[in-house]
Coordinates of C-alpha atoms in Angstrom, one line a residue:
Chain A
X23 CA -46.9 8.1 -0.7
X24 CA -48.2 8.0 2.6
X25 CA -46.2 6.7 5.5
X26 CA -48.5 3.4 5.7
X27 CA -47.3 2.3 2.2
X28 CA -43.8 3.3 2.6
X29 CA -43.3 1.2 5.5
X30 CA -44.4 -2.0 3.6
X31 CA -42.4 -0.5 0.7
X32 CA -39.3 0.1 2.7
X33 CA -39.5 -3.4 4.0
X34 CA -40.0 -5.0 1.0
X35 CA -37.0 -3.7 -0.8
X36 CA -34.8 -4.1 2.1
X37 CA -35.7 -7.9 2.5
X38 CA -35.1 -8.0 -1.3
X39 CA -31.9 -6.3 -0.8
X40 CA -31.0 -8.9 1.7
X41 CA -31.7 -12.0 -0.6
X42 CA -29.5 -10.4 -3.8
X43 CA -26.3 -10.3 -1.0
X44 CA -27.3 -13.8 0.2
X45 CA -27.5 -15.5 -3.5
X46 CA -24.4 -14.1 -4.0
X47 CA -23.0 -16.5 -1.2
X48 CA -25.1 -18.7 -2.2
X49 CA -23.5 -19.1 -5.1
X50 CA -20.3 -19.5 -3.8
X51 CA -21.5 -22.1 -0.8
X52 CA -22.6 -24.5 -3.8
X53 CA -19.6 -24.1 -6.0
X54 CA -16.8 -25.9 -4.5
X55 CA -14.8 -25.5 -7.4
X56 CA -14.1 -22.2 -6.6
X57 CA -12.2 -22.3 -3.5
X58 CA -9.3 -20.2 -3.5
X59 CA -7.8 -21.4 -0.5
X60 CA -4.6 -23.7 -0.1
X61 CA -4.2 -25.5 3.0
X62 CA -0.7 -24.9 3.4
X63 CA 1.5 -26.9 5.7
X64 CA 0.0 -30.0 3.3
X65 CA 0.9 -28.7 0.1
X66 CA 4.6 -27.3 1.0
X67 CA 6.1 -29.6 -1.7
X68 CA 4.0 -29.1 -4.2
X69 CA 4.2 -25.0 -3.8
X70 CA 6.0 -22.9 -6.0
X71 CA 7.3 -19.2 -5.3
X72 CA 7.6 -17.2 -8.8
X73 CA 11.2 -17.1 -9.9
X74 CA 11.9 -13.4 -9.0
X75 CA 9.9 -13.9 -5.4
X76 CA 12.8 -12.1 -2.8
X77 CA 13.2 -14.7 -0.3
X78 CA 16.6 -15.0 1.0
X79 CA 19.7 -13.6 -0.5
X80 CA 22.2 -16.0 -2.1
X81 CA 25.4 -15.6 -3.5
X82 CA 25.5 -18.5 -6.9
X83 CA 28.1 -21.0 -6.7
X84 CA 28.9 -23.3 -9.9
X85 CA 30.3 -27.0 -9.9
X86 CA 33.5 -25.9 -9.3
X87 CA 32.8 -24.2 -5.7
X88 CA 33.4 -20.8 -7.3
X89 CA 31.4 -17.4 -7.4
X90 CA 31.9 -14.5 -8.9
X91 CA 32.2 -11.6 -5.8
X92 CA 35.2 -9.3 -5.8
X93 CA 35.2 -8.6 -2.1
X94 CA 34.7 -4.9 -3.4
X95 CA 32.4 -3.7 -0.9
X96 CA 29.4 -1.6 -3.2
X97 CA 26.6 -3.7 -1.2
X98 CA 27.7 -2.7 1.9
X99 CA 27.6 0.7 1.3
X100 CA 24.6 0.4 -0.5
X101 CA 22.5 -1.5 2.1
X102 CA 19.9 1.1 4.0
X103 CA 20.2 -1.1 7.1
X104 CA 23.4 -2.1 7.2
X105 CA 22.8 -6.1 7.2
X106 CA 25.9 -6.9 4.8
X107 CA 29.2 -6.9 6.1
X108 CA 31.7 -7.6 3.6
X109 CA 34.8 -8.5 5.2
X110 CA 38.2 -8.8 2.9
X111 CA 41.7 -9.7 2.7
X112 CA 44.2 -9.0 0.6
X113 CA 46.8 -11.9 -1.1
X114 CA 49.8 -11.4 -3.7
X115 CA 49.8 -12.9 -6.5
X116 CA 52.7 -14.9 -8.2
X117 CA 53.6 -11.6 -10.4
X118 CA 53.6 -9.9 -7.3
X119 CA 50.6 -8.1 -7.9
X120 CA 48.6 -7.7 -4.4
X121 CA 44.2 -8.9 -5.4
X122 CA 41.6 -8.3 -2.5
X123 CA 39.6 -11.8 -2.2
X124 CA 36.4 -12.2 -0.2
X125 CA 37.0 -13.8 3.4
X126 CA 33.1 -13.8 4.6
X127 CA 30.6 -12.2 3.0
X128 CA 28.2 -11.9 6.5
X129 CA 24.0 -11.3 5.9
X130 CA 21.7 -10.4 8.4
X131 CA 18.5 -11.7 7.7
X132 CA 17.1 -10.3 11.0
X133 CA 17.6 -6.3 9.4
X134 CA 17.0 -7.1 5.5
X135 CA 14.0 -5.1 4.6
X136 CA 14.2 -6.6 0.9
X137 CA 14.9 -3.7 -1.2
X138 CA 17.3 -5.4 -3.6
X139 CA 19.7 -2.6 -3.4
X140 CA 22.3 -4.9 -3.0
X141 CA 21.8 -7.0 -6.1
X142 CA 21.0 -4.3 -8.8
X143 CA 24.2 -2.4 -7.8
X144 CA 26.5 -5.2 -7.6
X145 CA 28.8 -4.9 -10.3
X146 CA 29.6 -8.6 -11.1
X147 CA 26.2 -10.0 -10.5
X148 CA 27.2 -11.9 -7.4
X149 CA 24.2 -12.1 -5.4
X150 CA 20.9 -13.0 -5.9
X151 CA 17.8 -13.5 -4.3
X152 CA 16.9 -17.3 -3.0
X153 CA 12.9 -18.6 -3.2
X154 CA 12.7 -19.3 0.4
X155 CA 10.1 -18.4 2.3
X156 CA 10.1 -20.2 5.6
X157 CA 12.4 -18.1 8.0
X158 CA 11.1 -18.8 11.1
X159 CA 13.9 -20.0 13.9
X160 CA 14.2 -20.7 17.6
X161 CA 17.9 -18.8 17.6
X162 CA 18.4 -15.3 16.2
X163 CA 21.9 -16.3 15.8
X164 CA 20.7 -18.2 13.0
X165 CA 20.1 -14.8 11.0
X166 CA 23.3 -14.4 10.5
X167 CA 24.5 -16.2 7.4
X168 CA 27.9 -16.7 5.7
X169 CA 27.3 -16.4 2.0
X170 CA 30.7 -17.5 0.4
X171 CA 30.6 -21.5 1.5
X172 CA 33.8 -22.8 2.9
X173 CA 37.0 -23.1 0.8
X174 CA 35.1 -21.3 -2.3
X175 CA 37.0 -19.1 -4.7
X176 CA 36.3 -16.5 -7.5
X177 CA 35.9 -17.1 -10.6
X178 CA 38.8 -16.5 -13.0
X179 CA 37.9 -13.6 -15.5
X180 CA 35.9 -11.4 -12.9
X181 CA 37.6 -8.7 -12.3
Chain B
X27 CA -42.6 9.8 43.4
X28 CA -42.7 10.6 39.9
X29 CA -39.5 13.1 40.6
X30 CA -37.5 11.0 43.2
X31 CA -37.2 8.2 40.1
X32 CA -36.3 10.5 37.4
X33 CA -33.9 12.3 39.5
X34 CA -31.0 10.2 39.8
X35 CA -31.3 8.6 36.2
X36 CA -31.3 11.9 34.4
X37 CA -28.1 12.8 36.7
X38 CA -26.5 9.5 35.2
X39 CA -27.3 10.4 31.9
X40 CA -25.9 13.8 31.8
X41 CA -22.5 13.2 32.8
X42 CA -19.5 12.8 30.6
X43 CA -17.4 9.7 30.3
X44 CA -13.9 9.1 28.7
X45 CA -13.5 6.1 26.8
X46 CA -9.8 5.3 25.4
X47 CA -11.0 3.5 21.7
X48 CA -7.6 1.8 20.9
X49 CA -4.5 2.0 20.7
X50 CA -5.7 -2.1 20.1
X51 CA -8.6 -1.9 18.6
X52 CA -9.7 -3.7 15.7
X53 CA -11.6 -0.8 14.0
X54 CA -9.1 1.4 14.5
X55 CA -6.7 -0.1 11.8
X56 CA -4.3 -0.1 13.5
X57 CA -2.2 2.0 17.1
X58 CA -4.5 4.5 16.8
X59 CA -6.0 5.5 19.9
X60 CA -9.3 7.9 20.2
X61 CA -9.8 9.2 23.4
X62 CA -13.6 9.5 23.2
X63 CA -15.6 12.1 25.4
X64 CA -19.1 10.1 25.4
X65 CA -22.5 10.9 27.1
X66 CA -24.3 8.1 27.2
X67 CA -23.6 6.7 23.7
X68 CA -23.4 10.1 22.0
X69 CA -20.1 11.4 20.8
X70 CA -19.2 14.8 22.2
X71 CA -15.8 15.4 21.4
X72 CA -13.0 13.3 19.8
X73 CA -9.1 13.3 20.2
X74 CA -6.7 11.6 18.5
X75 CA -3.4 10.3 19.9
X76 CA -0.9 9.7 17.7
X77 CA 2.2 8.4 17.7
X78 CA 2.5 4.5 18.8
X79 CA 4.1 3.7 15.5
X80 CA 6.3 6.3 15.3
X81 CA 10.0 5.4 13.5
X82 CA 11.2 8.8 12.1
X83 CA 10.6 8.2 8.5
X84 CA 11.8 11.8 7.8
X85 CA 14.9 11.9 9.9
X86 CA 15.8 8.7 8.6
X87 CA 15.8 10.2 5.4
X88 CA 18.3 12.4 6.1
X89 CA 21.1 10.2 6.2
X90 CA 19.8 7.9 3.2
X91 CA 20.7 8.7 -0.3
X92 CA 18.1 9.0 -2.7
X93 CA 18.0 5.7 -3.7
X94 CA 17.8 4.4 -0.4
X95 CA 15.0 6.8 0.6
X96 CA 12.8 4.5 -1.7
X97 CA 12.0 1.7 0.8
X98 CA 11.2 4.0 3.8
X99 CA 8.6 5.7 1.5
X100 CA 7.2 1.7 1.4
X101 CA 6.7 1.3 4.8
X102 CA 4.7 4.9 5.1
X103 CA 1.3 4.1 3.4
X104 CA 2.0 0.9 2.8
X105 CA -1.0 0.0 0.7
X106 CA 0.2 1.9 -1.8
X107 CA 3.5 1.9 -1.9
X108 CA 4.0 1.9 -5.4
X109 CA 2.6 5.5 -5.7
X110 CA 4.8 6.6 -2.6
X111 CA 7.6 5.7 -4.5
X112 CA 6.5 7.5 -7.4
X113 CA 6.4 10.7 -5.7
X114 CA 10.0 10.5 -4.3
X115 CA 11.1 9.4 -7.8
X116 CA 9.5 12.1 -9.9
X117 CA 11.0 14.3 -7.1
X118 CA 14.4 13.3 -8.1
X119 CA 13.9 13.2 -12.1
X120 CA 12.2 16.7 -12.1
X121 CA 15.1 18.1 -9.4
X122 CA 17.8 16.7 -11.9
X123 CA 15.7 17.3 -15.3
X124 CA 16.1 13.8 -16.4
X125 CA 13.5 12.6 -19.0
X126 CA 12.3 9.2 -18.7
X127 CA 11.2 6.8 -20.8
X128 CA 7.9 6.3 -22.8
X129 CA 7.6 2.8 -21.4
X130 CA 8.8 3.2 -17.9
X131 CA 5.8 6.1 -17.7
X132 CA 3.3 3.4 -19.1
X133 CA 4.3 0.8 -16.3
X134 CA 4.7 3.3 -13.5
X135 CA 1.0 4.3 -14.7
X136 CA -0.3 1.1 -14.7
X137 CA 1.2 -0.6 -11.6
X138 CA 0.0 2.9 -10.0
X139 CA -3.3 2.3 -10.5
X140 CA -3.1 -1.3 -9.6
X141 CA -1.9 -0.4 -6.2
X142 CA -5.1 2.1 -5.9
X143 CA -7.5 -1.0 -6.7
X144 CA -5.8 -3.2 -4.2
X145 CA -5.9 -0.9 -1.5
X146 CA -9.4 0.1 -2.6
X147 CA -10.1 -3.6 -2.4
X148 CA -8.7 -4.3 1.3
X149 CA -10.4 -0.9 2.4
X150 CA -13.8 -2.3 0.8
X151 CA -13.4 -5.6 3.1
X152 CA -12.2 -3.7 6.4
X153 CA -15.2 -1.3 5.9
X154 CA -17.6 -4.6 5.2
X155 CA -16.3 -6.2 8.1
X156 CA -16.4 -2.9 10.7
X157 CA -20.2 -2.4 9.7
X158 CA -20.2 -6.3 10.2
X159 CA -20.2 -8.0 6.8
X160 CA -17.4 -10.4 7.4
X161 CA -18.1 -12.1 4.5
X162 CA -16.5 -8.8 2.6
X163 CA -13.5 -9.2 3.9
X164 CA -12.6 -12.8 2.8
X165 CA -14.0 -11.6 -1.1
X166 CA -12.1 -8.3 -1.0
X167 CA -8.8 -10.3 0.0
X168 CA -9.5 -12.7 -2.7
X169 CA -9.8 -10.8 -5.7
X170 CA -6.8 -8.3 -3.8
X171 CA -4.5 -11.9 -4.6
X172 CA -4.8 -11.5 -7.9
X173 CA -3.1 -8.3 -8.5
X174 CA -0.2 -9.2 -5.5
X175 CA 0.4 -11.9 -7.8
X176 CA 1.3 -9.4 -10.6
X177 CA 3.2 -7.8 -8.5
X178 CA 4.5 -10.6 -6.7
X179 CA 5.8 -12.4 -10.3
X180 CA 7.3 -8.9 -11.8
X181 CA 9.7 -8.1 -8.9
X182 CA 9.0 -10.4 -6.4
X183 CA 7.3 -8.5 -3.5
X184 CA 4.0 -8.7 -2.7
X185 CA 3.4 -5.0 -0.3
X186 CA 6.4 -3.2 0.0
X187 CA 8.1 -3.4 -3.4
X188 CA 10.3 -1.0 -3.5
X189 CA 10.6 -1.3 -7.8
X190 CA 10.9 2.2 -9.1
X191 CA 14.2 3.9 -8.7
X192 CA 15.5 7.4 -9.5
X193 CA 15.3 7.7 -13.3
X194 CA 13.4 4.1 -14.1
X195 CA 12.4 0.9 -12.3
X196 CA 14.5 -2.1 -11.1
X197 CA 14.0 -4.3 -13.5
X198 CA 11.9 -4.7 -16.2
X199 CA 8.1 -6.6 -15.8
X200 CA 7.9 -10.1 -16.2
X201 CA 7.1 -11.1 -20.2
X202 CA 3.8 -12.7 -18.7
X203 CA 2.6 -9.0 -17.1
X204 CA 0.3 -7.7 -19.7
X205 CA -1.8 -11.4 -20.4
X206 CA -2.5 -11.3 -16.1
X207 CA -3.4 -8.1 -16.3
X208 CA -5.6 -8.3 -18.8
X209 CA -7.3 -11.5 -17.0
X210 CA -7.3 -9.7 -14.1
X211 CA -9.0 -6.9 -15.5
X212 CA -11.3 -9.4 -17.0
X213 CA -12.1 -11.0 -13.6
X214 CA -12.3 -8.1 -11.5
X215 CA -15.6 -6.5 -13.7
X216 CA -17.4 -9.5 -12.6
X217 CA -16.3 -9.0 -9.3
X218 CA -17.4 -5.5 -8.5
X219 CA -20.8 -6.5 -9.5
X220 CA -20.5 -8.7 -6.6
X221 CA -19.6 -5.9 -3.8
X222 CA -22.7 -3.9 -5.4
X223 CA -24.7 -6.7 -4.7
X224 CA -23.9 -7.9 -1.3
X225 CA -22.6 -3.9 0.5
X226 CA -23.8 -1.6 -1.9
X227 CA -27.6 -2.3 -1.9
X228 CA -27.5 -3.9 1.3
X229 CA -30.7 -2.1 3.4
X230 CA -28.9 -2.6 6.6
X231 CA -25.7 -1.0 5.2
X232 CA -27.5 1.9 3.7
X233 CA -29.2 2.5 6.9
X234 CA -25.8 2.4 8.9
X235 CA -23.8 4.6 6.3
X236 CA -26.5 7.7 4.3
X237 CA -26.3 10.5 6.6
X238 CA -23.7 9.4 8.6
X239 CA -20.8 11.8 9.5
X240 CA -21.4 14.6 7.1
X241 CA -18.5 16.3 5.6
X242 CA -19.1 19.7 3.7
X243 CA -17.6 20.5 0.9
X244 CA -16.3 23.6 3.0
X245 CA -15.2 21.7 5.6
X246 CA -13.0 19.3 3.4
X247 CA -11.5 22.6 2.1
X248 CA -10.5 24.1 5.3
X249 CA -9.1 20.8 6.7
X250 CA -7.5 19.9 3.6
X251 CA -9.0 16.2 3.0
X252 CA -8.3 14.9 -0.2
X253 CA -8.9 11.9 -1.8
X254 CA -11.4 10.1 -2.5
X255 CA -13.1 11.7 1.4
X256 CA -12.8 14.9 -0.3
X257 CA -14.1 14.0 -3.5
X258 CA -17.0 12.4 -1.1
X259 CA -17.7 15.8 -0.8
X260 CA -18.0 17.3 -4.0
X261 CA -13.8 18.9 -4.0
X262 CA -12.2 18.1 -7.1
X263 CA -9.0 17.7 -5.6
X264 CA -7.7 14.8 -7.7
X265 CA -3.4 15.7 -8.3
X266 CA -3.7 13.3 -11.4
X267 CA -6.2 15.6 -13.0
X268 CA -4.6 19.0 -11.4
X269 CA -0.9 18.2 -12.1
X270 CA -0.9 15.4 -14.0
X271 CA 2.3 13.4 -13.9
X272 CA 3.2 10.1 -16.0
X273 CA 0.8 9.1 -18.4
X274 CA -2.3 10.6 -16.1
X275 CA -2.9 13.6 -19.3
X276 CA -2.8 11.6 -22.1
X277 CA -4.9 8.7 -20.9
X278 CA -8.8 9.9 -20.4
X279 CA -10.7 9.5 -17.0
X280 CA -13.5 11.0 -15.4
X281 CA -13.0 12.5 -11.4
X282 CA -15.4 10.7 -9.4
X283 CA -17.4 13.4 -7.6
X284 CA -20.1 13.1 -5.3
X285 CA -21.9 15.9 -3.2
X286 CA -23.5 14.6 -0.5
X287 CA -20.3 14.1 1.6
X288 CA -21.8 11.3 3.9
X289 CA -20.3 8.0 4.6
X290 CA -22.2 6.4 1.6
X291 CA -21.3 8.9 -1.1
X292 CA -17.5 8.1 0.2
X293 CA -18.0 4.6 -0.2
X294 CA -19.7 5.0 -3.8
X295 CA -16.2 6.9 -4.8
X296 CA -14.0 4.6 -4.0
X297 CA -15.9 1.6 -5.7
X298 CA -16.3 3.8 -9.0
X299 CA -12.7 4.7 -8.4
X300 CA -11.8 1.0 -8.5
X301 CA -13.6 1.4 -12.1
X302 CA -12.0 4.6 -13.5
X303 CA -8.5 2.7 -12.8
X304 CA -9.2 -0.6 -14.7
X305 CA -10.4 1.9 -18.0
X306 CA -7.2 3.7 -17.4
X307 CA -5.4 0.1 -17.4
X308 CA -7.1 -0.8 -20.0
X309 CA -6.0 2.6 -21.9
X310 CA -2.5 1.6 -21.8
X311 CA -2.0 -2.1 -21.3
X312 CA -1.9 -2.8 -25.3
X313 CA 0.2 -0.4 -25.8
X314 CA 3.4 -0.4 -23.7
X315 CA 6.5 1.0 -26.1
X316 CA 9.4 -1.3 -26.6
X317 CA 12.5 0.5 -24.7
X318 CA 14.6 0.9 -21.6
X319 CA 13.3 0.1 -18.3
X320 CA 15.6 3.2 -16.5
X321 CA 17.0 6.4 -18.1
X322 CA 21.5 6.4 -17.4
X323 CA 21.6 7.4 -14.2
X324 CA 24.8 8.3 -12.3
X325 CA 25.2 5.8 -9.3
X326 CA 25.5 9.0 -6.9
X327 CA 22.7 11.0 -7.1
X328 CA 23.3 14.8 -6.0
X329 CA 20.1 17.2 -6.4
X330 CA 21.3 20.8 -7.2
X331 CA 20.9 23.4 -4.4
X332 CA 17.5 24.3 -3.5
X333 CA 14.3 23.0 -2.4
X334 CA 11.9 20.7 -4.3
X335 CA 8.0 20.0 -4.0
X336 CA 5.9 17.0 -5.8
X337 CA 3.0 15.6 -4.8
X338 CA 1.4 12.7 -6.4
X339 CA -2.2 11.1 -5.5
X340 CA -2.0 8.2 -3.1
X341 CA -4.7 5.7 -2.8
X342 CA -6.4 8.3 0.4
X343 CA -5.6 11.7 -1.1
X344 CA -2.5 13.9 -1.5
X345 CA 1.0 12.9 -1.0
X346 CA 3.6 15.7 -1.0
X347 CA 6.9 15.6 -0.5
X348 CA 9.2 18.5 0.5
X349 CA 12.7 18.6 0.3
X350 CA 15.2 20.6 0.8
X351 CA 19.2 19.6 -0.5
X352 CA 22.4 21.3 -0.3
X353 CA 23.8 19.6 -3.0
X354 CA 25.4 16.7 -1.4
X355 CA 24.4 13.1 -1.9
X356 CA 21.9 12.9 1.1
X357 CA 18.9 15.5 1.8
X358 CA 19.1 17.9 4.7
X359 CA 15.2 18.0 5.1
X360 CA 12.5 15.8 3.9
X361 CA 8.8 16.4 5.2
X362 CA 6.1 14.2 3.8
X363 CA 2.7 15.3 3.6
X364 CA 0.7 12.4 4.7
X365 CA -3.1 12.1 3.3
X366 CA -4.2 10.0 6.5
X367 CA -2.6 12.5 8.7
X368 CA -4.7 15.6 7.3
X369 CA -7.7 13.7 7.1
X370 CA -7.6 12.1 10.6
X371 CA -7.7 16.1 11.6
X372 CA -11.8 16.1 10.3
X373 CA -12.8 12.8 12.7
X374 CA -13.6 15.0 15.4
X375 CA -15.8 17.7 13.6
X376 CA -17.4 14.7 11.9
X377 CA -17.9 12.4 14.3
X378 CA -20.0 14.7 17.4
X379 CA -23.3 14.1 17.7
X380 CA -23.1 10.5 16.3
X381 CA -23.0 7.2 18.1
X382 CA -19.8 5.2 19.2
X383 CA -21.0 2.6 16.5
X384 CA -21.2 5.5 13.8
X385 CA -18.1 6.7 14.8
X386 CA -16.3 3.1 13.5
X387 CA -18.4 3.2 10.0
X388 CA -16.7 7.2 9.7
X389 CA -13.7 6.3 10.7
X390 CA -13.5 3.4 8.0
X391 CA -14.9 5.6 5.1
X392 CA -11.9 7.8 5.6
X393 CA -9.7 5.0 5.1
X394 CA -6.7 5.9 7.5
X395 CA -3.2 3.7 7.7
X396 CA -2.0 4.4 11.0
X397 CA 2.1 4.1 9.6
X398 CA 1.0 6.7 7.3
X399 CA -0.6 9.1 9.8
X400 CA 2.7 8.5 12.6
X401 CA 5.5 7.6 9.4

C-alpha cells in the first residue's frame, strides 16, 4: 500500500473509531433511565445501608435497659488501635460473692479503623455494629462515646 | 545573521531542567513525587521520591498479633485488599499446618478475584482519564459499584474489609451472594464490550499508548516486575499459575501474555484479565460446598520458631510476605514485598527518551498505589 492510500486509510478508520466510542455515549445521553446516580442529601430518608454495613459500633439494649457485657475486657485487648476502654468495677453480691459489672464502656470513633475485631471475639455478643453513616462533627470530643446508657444493667443469665 | 539567531535558541534548547512532578499531582495517584530531568520536553532521567505516606506498616506489625496484622495489610494496597489479606492468612495456616475448609477456599477464591476486577476497573478509568477520556472514569466507577456492593452486603465494608482471618473468614457471605454475583457477572460482559469500544479502538488512544515506554522481557526479569506489566512483556510470572494457592489449580484459566511490552499490550492484559477472572468466578460460583466458614482456631495464635515465606498475586504483581517468629504471639520481623514498589524501580529505564505527556500514559499502565509503594 503506498503511503498516499494509507493516509486516507488511516484516517478513515480512526474517524470510525471515534464515532463507535461516541455511540456508546450516545447511547447513554438518550437513555435517562439509566442513571445510576443518587442525589444524596435529598434522598437521606429514603436510603438504606445493608444490614451488616459497619457504621458505628453499638452495644444492644432491650426494653428493660439491659445488655449483655460482662465488663470482661477481651475487646480492649483485642482492638489494634486501642479505641475501647473498658473500664470496671467490682460489687458483692448478697451471697457475698464479689461480680465485676461494667461502669463505662468508652469508644473512640476518632481511632476505629473498622476491623470488627472487637465484635467477633466478644464472648457474650455484646456489641455490634450500628448503620450510621454520617460522622461528621464540629467537636472531636464528640468521638468519644459512652456505650452502656445511663443506669443500664446486665442481663441476668450472662455470665 | 543566519548564526547570530540560531545561537542563542540552540543554547536554550540544550540545557537541562528539573521539574518536581508531584508529590500533588493528579497523574501521579497519589504522594508520589518524580523529580524529572527534562530537556525541552524530552525525558532524560527519572527519580522517584518516596516516602510521603509512609506509616510503618512493618514495624507496626511487630507488636500486633496475627490477627490484628490483618487490617494493616488493608491499608497497604488497598485496591486489593482482599488478596493482601490472603497472603498474611495462608502465611499463618501453612506456618501452623491448619487445613481449611473446602468452602472457605471457594469464597476466598472468588472474592479474590472480585477484588482484581475492581481494581482493574478503577485502574481502567484513571488510565482513561490520564490519556484524557474522562468519560472512562465515571463508567469504570459505575460498573466498580456493583461488586463494592457484594462486598459491601457480605461484611459490610466497601475497601478495606478486613474479612478473612487466620484459619477462615469473619463471617460467613450474605445468603443473597451467589444471585449478585451471578448478575454481576451477567452485567459486567456487556460492559467490557463497552471499554473496547470507547479506549480500546480509540485512534487517538492507540496513537498515545503502541510503542510507548517499551519494557523487554529482559528488562521485567532483571527488575523484577510482575503482574500484569510483566506479563505485558511476555514473563509468565503469574503466582496463581506458579504456586497455586486456594482453588487457583483446580479451577482452569489461561495466563494472559503479551510480547510487545508497550503501554498498549499492558493495557490489553489487564482488560483480558478482567475476563480470565469472571470464567474463574463463574468456575466456582455454583458450586460453593455447604460447611464451616473458619477452621477451630485457638484465640492466641503462636507460629513455631522459624521464618515463613508466601506470596500470593495482587491485583499489580507479586506480593510476598516474610516473617520471621520466635514463637511468641507477635512477629519479630515482617517485610512485605510490595508489587508497586518493584515496579516503580523500571519508570526510569522506561520512561527516557519519551515525552512528559508519555511519561503520565507509562506511569498509569504500571498501575502503582502509592500506600503500597511507601506501606
Amino acid at each position: 500500500m503506498n503511503s498516499f492510500t494509507k493516509y486516507f486509510t488511516d484516517i478513515f478508520w480512526g474517524f470510525r473509531s471515534l464515532l463507535i466510542g461516541m455511540s456508546v455515549t450516545g447511547r447513554y445521553f438518550f437513555s435517562p433511565g439509566q442513571i445510576v446516580t443518587q442525589q444524596y442529601p435529598e434522598n437521606r430518608k429514603k436510603l438504606k445501608m445493608f444490614e451488616r454495613f459497619k457504621g458505628d459500633l453499638i452495644m444492644p439494649h432491650d426494653e428493660h435497659n439491659q445488655h449483655r457485657c460482662t465488663g470482661c475486657g477481651i475487646c480492649e485487648t483485642n482492638c489494634p488501635n486501642g479505641s475501647i476502654e473498658v473500664i470496671s468495677d467490682r460489687i458483692e453480691l448478697p451471697d457475698g460473692k464479689k461480680k465485676r459489672i461494667i461502669d463505662k464502656h468508652i469508644y473512640h470513633l476518632s481511632m476505629c479503623t473498622f476491623c470488627s475485631l472487637c465484635v467477633k471475639t466478644c464472648p457474650s455478643e455484646a456489641l455490634d455494629w450500628d448503620q450510621t453513616f454520617e460522622h461528621a462533627v464540629f467537636d472531636r470530643t464528640k468521638l468519644t462515646k459512652i456505650l452502656n446508657k445511663p443506669g443500664s444493667s446486665i442481663i441476668k443469665d450472662i455470665e | 545573521m543566519k548564526e547570530i539567531i540560531n545561537l542563542p535558541v540552540q543554547s536554550i534548547e540544550e540545557e537541562e531542567y528539573h521539574i518536581n512532578m508531584g508529590p500533588q499531582h493528579p497523574s501521579t495517584h497519589g504522594v508520589l513525587r518524580l523529580v524529572v530531568t527534562l530537556q525541552g520536553e524530552i525525558v532524560k532521567k527519572l527519580q522517584p521520591h518516596c516516602g510521603y505516606i509512609h506509616r510503618g506498616i512493618e514495624k507496626m506489625c511487630e507488636k500486633d498479633t496475627y490477627q490484628q496484622i490483618i487490617h494493616l495489610t488493608d491499608r497497604m494496597d488497598y485496591l486489593s485488599a482482599h488478596i493482601n489479606n490472603h497472603a498474611v492468612c495462608l502465611l499463618v495456616e501453612g506456618a501452623l499446618e491448619v487445613e481449611v475448609p473446602e468452602r472457605v477456599k471457594y469464597i476466598r477464591t472468588i472474592l479474590d478475584e472480585l477484588n482484581r476486577i475492581a481494581s482493574h476497573q478503577l485502574w481502567w478509568s484513571s488510565f482513561g482519564m490520564d490519556l484524557g477520556g474522562l468519560t472512562c472514569f465515571f463508567y469504570g466507577l459505575r460498573d466498580r459499584e456493583h461488586i463494592l456492593d457484594i462486598f459491601e452486603e457480605s461484611f459490610g465494608s466497601r475497601l478495606l474489609h478486613s474479612y478473612y482471618t487466620p484459619g477462615g473468614l469473619m463471617r460467613d457471605v450474605h445468603p443473597n451472594f451467589q444471585k449478585r454475583v451471578k448478575d454481576f457477572l451477567k452485567y459486567n460482559r456487556k460492559k467490557i464490550k463497552d471499554y473496547d469500544r470507547i479506549l480500546s479502538g480509540n485512534v487517538i488512544f492507540l496513537e498515545r499508548s503502541k510503542g510507548v515506554g517499551v519494557l523487554s522481557k529482559e528488562l521485567a526479569i532483571n527488575y523484577g516486575v510482575t503482574g500484569p506489566s510483566g506479563r505485558g512483556s511476555g514473563w509468565a510470572c503469574d503466582i496463581r499459575k506458579k504456586h497455586p494457592y486456594a482453588m487457583y489449580d483446580k479451577v482452569e484459566f489461561r495466563e494472559v501474555l503479551r510480547h510487545e511490552g508497550d503501554t498498549y499490550s499492558r493495557y490489553m492484559v489487564r482488560i483480558d484479565e478482567m475476563r480470565e477472572s469472571m470464567n474463574i468466578i463463574e468456575q466456582l460460583i455454583d458450586n460453593i460446598p455447604e460447611g464451616d466458614f473458619s477452621a477451630k482456631m485457638k484465640p492466641i495464635i503462636r507460629l513455631p520458631e522459624g521464618e515463613y515465606y508466601q506470596c500470593v498475586e495482587s491485583a499489580r504483581g507479586e506480593l510476598g510476605i516474610y516473617c520471621i517468629s520466635d514463637g511468641n504471639k507477635n512477629p519479630v520481623r515482617m517485610k512485605f514485598r510490595t508489587p508497586s514498589f518493584v515496579n516503580l524501580g523500571v519508570l526510569d529505564k522506561i520512561s527516557r527518551e519519551m515525552k512528559i505527556a508519555d511519561l503520565v500514559a507509562i506511569g498509569a499502565s504500571l498501575d502503582l498505589v502509592i500506600p503500597d509503594i511507601d506501606r
